[in-house]
Coordinates of C-alpha atoms and ligand atoms in Angstrom, one line a residue:
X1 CA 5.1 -16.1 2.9
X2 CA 2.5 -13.3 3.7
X3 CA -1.2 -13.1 2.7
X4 CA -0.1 -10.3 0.3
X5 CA 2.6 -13.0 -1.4
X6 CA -0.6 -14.9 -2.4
X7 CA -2.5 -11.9 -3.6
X8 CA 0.8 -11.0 -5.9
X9 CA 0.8 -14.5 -7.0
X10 CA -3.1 -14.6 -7.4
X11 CA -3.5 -17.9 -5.1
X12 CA -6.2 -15.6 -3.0
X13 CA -8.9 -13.2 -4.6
X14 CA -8.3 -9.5 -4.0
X15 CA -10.6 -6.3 -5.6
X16 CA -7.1 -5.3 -7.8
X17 CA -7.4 -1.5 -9.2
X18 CA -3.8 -1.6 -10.3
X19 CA -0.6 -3.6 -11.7
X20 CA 2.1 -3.3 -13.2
X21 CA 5.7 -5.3 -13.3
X22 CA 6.8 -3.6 -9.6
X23 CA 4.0 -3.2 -7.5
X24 CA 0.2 -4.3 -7.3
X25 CA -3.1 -1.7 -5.5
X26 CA -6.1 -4.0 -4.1
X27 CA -9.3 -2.8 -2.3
X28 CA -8.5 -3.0 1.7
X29 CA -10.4 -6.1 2.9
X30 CA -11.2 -4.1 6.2
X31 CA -11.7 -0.8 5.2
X32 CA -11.2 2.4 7.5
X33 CA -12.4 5.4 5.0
X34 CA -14.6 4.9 2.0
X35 CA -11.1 4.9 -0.3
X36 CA -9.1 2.0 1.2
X37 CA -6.6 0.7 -1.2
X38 CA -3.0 -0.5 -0.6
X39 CA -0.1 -0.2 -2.7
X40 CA 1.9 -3.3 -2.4
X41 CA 5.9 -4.2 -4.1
X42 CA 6.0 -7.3 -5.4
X43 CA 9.5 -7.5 -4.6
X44 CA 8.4 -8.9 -0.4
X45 CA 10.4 -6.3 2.0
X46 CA 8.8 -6.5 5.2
X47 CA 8.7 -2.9 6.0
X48 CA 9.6 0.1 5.5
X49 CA 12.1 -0.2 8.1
X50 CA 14.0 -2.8 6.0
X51 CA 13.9 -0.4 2.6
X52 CA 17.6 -0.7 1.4
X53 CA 18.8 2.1 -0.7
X54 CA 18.6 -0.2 -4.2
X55 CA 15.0 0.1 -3.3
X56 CA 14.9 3.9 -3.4
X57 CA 13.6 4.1 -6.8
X58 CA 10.9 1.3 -6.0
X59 CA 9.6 3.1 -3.0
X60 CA 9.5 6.2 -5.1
X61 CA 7.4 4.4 -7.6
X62 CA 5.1 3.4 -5.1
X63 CA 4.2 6.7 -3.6
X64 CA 3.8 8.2 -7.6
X65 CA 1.6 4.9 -8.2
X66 CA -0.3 6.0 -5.2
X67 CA -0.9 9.5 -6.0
X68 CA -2.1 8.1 -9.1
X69 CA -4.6 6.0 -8.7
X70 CA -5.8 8.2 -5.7
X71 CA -6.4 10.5 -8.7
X72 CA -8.0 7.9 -11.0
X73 CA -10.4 7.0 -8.0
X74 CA -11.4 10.7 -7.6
X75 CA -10.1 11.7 -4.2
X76 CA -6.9 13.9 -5.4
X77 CA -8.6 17.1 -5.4
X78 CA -10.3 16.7 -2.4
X79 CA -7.5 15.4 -0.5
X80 CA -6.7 12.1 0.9
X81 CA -3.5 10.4 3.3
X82 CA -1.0 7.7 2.1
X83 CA 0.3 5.5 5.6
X84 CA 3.0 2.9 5.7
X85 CA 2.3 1.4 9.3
X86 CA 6.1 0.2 9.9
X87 CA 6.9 -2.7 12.6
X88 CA 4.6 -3.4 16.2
X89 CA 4.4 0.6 17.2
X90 CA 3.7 2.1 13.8
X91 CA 0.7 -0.5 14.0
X92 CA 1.8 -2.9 11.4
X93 CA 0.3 -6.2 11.3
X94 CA 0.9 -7.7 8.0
X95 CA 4.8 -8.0 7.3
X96 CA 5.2 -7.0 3.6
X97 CA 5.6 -3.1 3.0
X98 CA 2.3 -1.2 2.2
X99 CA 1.5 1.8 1.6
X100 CA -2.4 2.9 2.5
X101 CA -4.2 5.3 0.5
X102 CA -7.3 6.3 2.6
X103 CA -9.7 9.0 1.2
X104 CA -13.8 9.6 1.0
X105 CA -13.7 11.1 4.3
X106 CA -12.3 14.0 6.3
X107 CA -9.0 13.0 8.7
X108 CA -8.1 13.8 11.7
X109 CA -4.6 14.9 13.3
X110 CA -3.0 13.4 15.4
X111 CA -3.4 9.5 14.7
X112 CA -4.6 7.4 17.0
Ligands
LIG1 P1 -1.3 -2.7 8.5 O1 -2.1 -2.9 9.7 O2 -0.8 -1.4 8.2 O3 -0.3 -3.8 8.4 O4 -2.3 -3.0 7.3 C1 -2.7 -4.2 6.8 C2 -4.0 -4.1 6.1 O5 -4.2 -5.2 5.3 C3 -5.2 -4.0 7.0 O6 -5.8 -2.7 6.8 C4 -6.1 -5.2 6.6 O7 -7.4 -4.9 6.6 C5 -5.5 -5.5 5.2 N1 -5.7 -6.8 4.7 C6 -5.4 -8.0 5.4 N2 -5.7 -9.0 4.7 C7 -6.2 -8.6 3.5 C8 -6.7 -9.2 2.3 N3 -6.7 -10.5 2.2 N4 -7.1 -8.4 1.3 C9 -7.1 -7.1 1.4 N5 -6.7 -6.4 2.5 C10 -6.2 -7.2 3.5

């Protein structure tokens, strides 16, 4: 079980901005741009990489639940990046697919 099982199942605090019966957004505890929120499944697929296509319509609600709250937050206009960090080289290191939703601040190209 990851650290993001206990915030779905509320057995650790987390800043939640959204839920619903598929996915849950929290407030990055570490965050890397003034808008730092991640967009969690409840369903726990570790990555990504491990997206079967039954879970095409789930990973397609997470990236319209992204772009939504990225509006409700006030950074659609302006512009902001959604990341899914997938497996050791993409940089992941929690194991339970997220998708980052980093705004408040101008990016830069390439990443690091
Ligand atoms: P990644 O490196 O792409 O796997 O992203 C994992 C993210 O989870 C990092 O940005 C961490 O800061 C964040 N994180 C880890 N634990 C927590 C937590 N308890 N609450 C909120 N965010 C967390």
């Amino acid at each position: 079980m990851t650290i993001f099982s206990k915030i779905i199942n509320k057995e650790i605090p987390a800043d939640i901005v959204y839920e619903d019966e598929l996915c849950l957004a929290f407030r990055d505890i570490s965050p890397v741009a003034p808008t730092h929120i991640l967009v969690i499944p409840k369903k726990p697929i570790r990555s990504m990489a491990e997206v079967e296509r039954e879970d095409k319509e789930l990973v397609g609600h997470l990236m319209y639940t992204a772009a939504r709250i990225a509006k409700d937050v006030g950074v659609s206009e302006a512009g902001y990046r959604l990341v899914a960090n997938t497996n050791d080289e993409g940089g992941q290191s929690v194991p339970h697919l997220h998708i980052h939703i980093l705004g408040g601040r101008s990016m830069t190209w390439p990443p690091g």
